[in-house]
Tab-separated table of C-alpha atoms and ligand atoms in Angstrom:
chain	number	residue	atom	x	y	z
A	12	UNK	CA	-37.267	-115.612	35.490
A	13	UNK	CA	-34.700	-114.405	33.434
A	14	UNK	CA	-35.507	-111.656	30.679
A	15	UNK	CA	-34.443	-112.545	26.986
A	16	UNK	CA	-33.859	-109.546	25.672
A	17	UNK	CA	-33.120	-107.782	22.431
A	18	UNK	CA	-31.134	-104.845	21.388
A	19	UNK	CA	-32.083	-102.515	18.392
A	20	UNK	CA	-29.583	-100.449	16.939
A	21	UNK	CA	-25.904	-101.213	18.152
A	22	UNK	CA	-24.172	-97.732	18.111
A	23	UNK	CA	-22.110	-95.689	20.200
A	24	UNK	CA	-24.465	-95.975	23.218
A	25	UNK	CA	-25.577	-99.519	22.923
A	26	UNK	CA	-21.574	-100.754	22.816
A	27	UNK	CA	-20.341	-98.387	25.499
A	28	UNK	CA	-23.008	-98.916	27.970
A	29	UNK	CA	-26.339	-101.134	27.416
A	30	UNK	CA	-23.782	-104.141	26.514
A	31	UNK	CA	-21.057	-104.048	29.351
A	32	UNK	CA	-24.485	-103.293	32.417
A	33	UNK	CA	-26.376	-106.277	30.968
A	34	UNK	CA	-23.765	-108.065	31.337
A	35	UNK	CA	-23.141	-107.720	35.021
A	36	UNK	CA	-26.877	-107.765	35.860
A	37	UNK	CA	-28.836	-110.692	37.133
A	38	UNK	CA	-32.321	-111.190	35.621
A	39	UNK	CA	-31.625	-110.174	32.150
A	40	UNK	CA	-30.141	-111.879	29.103
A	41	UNK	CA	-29.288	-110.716	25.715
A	42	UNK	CA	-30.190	-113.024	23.401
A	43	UNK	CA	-30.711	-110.927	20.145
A	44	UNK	CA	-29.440	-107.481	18.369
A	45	UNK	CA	-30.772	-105.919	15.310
A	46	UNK	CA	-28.891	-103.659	12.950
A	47	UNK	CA	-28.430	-102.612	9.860
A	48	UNK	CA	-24.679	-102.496	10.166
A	49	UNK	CA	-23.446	-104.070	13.162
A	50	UNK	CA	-22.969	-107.642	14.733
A	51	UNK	CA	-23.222	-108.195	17.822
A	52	UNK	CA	-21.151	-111.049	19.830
A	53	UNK	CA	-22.269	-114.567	21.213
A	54	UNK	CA	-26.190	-113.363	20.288
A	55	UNK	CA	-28.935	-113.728	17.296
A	56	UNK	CA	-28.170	-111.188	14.501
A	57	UNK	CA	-30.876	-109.648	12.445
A	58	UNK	CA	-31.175	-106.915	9.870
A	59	UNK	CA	-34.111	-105.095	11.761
A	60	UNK	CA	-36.874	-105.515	14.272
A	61	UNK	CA	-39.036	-107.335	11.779
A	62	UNK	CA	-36.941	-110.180	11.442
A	63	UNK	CA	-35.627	-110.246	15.075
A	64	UNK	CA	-39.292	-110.485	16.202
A	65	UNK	CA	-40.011	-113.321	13.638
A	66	UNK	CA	-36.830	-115.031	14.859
A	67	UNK	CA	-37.155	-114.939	18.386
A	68	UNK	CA	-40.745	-116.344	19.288
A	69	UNK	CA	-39.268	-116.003	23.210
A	70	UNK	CA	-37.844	-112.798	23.089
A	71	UNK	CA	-39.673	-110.803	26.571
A	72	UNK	CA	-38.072	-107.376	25.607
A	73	UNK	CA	-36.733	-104.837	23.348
A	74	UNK	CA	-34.327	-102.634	24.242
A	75	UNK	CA	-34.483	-99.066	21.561
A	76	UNK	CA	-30.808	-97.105	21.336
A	77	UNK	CA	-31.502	-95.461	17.751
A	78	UNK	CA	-32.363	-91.906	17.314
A	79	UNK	CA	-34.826	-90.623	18.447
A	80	UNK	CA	-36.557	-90.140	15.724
A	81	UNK	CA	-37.149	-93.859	14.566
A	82	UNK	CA	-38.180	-94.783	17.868
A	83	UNK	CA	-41.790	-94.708	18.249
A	84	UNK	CA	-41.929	-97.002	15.141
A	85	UNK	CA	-40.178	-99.526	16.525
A	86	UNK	CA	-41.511	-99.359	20.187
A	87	UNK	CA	-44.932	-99.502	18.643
A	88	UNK	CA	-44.556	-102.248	17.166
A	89	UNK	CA	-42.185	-104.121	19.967
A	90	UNK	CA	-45.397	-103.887	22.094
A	91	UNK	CA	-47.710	-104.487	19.761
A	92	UNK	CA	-45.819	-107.888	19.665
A	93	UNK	CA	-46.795	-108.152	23.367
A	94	UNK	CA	-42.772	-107.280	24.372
A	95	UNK	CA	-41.549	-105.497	27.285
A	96	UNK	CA	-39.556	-102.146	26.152
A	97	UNK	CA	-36.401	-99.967	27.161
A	98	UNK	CA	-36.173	-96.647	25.823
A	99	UNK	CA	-33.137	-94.921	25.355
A	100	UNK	CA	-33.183	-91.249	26.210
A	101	UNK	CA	-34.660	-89.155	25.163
A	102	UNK	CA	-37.457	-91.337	24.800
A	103	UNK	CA	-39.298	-90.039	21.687
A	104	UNK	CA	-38.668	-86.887	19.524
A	105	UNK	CA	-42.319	-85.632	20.339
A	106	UNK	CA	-44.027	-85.545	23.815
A	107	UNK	CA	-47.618	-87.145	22.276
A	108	UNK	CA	-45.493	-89.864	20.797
A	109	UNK	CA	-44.543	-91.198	24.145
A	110	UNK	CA	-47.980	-90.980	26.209
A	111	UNK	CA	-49.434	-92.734	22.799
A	112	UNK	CA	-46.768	-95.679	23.428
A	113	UNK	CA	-47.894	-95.006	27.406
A	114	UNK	CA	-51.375	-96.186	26.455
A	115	UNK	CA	-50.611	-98.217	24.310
A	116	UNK	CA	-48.328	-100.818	26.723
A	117	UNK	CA	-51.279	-99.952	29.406
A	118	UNK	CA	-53.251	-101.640	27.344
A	119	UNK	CA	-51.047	-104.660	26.141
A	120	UNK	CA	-50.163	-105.163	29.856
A	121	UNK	CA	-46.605	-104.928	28.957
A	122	UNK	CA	-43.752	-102.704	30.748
A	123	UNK	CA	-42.503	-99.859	29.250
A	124	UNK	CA	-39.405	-97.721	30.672
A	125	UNK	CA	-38.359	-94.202	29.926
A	126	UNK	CA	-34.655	-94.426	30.853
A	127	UNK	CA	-33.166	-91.000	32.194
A	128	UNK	CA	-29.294	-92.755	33.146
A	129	UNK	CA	-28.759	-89.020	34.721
A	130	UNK	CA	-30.843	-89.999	37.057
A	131	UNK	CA	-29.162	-93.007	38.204
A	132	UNK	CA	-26.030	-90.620	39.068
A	133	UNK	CA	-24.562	-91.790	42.253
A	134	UNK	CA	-24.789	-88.131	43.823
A	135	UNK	CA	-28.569	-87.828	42.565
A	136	UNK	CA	-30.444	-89.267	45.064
A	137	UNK	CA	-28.416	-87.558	48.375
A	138	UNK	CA	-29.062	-84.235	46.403
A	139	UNK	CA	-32.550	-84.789	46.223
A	140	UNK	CA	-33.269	-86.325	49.506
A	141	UNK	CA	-31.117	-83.085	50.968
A	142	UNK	CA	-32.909	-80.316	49.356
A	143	UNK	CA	-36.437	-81.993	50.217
A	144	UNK	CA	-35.593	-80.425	53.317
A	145	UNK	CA	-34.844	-76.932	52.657
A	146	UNK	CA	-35.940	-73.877	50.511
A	147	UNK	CA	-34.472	-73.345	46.938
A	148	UNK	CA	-33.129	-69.691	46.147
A	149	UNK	CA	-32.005	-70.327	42.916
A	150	UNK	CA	-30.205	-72.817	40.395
A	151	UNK	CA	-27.505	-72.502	37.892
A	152	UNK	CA	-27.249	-75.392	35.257
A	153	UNK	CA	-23.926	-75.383	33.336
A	154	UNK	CA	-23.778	-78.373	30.729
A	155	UNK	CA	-20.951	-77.846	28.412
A	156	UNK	CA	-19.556	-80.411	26.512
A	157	UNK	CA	-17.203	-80.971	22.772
A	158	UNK	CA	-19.723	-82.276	20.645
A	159	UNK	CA	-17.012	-83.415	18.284
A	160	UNK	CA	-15.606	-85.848	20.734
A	161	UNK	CA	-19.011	-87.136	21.737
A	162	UNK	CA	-21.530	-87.415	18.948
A	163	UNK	CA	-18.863	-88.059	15.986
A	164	UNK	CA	-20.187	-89.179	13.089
A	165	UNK	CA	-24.180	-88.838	14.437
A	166	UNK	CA	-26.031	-86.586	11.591
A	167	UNK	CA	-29.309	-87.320	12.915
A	168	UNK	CA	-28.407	-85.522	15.997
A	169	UNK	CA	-28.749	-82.090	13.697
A	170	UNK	CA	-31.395	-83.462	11.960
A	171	UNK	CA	-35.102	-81.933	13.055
A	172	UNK	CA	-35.947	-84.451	16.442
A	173	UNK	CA	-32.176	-85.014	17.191
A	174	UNK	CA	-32.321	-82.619	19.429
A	175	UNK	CA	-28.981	-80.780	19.018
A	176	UNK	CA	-27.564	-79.655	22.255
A	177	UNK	CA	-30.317	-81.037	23.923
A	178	UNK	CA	-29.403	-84.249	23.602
A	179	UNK	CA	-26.883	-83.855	26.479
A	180	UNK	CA	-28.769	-81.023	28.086
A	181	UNK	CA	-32.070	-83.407	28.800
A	182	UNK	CA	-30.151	-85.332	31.037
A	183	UNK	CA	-29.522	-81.968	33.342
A	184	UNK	CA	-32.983	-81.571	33.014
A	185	UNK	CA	-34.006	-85.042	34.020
A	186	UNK	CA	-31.860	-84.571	37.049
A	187	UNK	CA	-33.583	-80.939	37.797
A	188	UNK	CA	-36.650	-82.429	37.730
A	189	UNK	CA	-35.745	-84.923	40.035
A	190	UNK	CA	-34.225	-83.738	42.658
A	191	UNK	CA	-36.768	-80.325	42.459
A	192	UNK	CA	-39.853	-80.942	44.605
A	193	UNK	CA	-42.152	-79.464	42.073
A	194	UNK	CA	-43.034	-78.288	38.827
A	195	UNK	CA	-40.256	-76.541	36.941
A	196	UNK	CA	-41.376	-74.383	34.144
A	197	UNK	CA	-39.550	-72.682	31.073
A	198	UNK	CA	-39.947	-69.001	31.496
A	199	UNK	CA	-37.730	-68.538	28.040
A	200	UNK	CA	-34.841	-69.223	25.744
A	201	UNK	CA	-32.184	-68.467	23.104
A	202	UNK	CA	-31.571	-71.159	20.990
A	203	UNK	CA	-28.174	-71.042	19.065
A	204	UNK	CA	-28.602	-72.600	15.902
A	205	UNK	CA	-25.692	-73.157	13.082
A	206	UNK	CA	-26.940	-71.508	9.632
A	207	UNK	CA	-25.501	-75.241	8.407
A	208	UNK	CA	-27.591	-77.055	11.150
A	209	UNK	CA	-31.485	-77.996	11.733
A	210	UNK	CA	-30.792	-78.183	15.647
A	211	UNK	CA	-28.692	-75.828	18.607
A	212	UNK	CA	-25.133	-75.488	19.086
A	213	UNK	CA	-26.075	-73.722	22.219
A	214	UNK	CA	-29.128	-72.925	24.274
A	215	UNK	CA	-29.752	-71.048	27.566
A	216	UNK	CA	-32.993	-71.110	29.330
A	217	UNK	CA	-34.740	-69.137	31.997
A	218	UNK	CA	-36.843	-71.438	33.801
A	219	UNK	CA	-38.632	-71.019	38.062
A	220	UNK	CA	-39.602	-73.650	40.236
A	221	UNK	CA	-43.093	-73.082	40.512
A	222	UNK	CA	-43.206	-71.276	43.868
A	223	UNK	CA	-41.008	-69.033	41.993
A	224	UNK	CA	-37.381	-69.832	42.454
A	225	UNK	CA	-35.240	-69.177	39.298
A	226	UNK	CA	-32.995	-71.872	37.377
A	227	UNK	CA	-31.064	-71.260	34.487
A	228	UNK	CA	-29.457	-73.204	32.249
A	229	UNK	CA	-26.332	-73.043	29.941
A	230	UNK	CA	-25.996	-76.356	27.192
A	231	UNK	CA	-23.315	-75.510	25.400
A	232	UNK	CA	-21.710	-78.016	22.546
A	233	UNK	CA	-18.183	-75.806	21.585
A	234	UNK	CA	-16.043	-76.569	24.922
A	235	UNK	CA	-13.369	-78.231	24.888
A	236	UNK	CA	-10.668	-79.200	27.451
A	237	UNK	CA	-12.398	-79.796	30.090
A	238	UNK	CA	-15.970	-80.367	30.214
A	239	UNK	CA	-18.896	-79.415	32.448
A	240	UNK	CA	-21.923	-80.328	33.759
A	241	UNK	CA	-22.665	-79.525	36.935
A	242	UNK	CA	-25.968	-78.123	38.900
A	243	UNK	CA	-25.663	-75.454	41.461
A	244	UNK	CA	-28.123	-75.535	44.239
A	245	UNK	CA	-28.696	-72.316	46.514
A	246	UNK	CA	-30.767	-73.126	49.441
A	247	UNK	CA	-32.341	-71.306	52.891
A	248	UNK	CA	-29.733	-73.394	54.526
A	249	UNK	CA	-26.507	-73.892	52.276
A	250	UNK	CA	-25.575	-74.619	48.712
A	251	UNK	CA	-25.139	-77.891	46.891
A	252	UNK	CA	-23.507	-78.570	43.815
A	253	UNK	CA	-23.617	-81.738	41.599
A	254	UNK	CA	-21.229	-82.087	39.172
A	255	UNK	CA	-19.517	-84.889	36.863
A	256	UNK	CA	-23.084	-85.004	35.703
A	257	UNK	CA	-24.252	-86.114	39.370
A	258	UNK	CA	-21.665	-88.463	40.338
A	259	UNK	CA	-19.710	-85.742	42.371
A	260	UNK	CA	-21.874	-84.126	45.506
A	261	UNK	CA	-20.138	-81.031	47.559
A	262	UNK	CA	-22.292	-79.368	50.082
A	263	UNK	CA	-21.218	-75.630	51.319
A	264	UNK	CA	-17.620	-76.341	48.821
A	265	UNK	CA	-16.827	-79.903	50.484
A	266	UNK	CA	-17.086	-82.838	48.643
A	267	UNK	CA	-19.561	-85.655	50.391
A	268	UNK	CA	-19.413	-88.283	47.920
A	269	UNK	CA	-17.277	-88.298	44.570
A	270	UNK	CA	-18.181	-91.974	42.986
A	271	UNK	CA	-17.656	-94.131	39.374
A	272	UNK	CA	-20.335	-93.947	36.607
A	273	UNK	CA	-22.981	-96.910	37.508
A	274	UNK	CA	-25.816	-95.116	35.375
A	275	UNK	CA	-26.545	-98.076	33.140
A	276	UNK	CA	-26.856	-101.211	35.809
A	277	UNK	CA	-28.442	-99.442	38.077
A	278	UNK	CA	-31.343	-98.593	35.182
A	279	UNK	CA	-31.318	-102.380	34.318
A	280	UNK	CA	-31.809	-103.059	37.994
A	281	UNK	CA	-34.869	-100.927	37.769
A	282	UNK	CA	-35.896	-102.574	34.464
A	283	UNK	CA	-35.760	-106.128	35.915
A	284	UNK	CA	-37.820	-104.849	38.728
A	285	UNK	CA	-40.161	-103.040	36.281
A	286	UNK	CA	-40.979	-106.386	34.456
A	287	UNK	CA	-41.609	-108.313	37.173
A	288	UNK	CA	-44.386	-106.078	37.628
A	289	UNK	CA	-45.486	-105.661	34.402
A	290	UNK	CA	-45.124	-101.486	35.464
A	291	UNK	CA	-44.694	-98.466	33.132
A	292	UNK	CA	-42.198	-95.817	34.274
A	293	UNK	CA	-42.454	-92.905	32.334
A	294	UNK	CA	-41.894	-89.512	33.071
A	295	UNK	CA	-42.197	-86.851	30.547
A	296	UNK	CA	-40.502	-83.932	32.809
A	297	UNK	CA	-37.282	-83.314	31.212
A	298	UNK	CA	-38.821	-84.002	27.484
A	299	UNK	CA	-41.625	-81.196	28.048
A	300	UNK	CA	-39.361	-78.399	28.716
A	301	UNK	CA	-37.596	-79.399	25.835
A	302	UNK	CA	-40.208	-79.363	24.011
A	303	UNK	CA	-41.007	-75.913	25.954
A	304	UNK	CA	-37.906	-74.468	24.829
A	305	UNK	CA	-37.801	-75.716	21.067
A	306	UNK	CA	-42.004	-73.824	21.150
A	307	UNK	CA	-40.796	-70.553	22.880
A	308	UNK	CA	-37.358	-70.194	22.507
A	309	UNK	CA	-35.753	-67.518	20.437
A	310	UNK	CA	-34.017	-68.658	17.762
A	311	UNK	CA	-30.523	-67.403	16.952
A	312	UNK	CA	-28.837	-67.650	14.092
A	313	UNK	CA	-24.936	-68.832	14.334
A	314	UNK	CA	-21.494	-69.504	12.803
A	315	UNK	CA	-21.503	-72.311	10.390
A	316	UNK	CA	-20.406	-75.348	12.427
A	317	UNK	CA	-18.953	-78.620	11.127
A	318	UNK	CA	-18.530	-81.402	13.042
B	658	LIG	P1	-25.298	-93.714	17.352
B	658	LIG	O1	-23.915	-94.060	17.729
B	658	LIG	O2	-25.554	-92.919	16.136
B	658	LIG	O3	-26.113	-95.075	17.316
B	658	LIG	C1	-27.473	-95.143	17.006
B	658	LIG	C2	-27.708	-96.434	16.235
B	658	LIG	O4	-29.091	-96.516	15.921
B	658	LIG	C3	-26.989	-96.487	14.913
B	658	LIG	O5	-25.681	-96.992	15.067
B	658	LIG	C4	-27.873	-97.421	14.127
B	658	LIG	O6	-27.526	-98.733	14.499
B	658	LIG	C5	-29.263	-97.235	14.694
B	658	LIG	N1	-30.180	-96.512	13.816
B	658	LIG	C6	-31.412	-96.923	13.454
B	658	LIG	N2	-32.017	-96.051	12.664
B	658	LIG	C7	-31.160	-95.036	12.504
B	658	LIG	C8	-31.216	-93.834	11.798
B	658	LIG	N3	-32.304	-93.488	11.086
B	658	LIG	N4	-30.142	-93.024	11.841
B	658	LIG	C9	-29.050	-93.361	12.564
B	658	LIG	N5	-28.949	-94.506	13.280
B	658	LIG	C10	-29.988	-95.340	13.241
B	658	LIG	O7	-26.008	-92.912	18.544
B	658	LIG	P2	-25.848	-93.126	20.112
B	658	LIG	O8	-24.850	-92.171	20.656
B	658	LIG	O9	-25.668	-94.561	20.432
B	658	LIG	O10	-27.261	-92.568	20.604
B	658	LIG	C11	-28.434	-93.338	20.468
B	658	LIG	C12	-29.393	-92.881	21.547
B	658	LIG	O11	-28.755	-93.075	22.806
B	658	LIG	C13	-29.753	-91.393	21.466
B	658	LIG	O12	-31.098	-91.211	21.790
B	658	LIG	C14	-28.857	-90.760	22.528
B	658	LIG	O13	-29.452	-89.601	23.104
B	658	LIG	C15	-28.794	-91.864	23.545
B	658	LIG	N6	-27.610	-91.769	24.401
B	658	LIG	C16	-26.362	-91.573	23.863
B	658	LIG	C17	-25.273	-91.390	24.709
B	658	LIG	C18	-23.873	-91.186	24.190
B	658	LIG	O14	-22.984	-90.884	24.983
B	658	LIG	N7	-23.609	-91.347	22.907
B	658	LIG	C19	-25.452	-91.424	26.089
B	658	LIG	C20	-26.727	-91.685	26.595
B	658	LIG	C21	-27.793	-91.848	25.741
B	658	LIG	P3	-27.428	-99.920	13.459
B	658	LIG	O15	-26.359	-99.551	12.514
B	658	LIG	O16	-27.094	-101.026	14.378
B	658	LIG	O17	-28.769	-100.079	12.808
């Protein structure tokens, strides 16, 4: 069986990445997009979900690349209409928004996928599978990025559930949590917020695995030249760092696999599978410390910033 699928809102992410992956994946067919100010090529155009749903009696999924903010709306009522979903990251703006859409596709027997593409890093699953086998000492998170050159033109991404600098910084904390054995808890934070802005600039966070090994974390959103985001691993037995955002792997300094971005067909891979089953795959790890950091974090006033 094939998938017909459709796309709600047909942005930056949706263009760059959900469009090109479907494309070269087997199982899954875009049939549809909704927006309110795009078109999208060769498929069904609608204003919004409403009318996409009326106009597609065989649509099987939805796949959600708005804010996150407007997504539990639209994911409600996607499975409400008995649809499959695909959440873009993060995949809600609050934590008891997503296990309410968990129970809710439990009990409409329908699939519904949290996407973390960090995950899917080529680098991510050697990491993990190499510290399962040794002791952490510590971890040092560095996720620096220009925010002007990748969010331009996204307001909602200051706006109260955009997220701010955790927008990128969730994906180093969905790979933490994967490729950590266990629980990995926010200790505390400073969050840098612009006296202009709802959301951070910056943020750095104390967190420990829970038998007690400590991980920071730096998210910063003013670097430019050349950007960051690697994960530094000390072990009992050697260090391991992932960086390019865990497409690079270098154990003890030399580099064991360096590889291209596949993020995005390797989650529809996983999707495809995930329908077949009718499964639910969602993990609120990275979301919670988030969420963590936004309750306990210190917040710190900072330069006006515009973008
Ligand atoms: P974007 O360029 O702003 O696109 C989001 C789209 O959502 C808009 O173009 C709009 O599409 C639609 N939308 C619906 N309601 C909206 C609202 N109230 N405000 C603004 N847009 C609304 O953002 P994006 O970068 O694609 O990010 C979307 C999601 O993907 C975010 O959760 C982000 O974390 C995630 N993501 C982004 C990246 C990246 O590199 N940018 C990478 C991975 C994941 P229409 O005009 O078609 O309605």
């Amino acid at each position: 069986m094939t998938i017909r699928a459709g796309l709600v809102g047909l942005g930056k992410i949706a263009r760059d990445q959900h469009l090109p992956a479907i494309g070269k994946i087997d199982g899954i067919e875009l049939v549809a997009v909704a927006s309110r100010n795009a078109r999208g090529d060769g498929v069904n155009n609608y204003p919004d979900l409403d009318a996409m749903l009326a106009g597609e009696s065989d649509l099987d999924a939805v796949i959600l690349c708005q804010p996150p903010q407007v997504r539990y709306a639209a994911a409600r009522q996607a499975i409400l209409a008995g649809k499959h979903v695909f959440l873009e990251k993060p995949p809600g703006a609050t934590v008891t928004e997503v296990e309410a859409l968990v129970a809710l596709a439990q009990a409409n027997n329908v699939t519904l996928y949290a996407s973390w593409h960090s995950r899917y890093a080529a680098a991510v699953a050697q990491a993990k599978a190499w510290i399962a086998e040794r002791t952490i000492r510590s971890i040092d998170i560095q996720w620096r990025e220009d925010v002007r050159h990748w969010h331009p033109g996204q307001p909602w991404i200051w706006e109260p559930g955009g997220f701010g600098v955790f927008d990128p910084g969730i994906n180093a904390l969905s790979i933490l949590t994967e490729i950590v054995p266990e629980a990995v808890m926010l200790l505390s934070a400073e969050l840098e917020v612009p006296e202009n802005k709802q959301a951070p600039i910056g943020a750095s966070l104390k967190m420990a695995t829970a038998s007690g090994a400590a991980v920071e974390a730096v998210f910063d959103w003013r670097q430019t030249g050349p950007q960051t985001w690697d994960i530094a691993v000390e072990t009992d037995q050697g260090s391991l760092l992932l960086s390019e955002g865990g497409n690079t792997l270098r154990l003890d300094g030399d580099v064991q696999l360096k590889a291209p971005d596949e993020e995005y067909p390797a989650m529809y891979r996983r999707f495809v599978g995930l329908v077949a089953e009718r499964r639910i795959d969602v993990d609120l790890a990275p979301l919670r410390i988030v969420a963590d950091a936004f309750l306990c974090g210190r917040h710190c006033p900072t330069a006006l910033f515009e973008d």
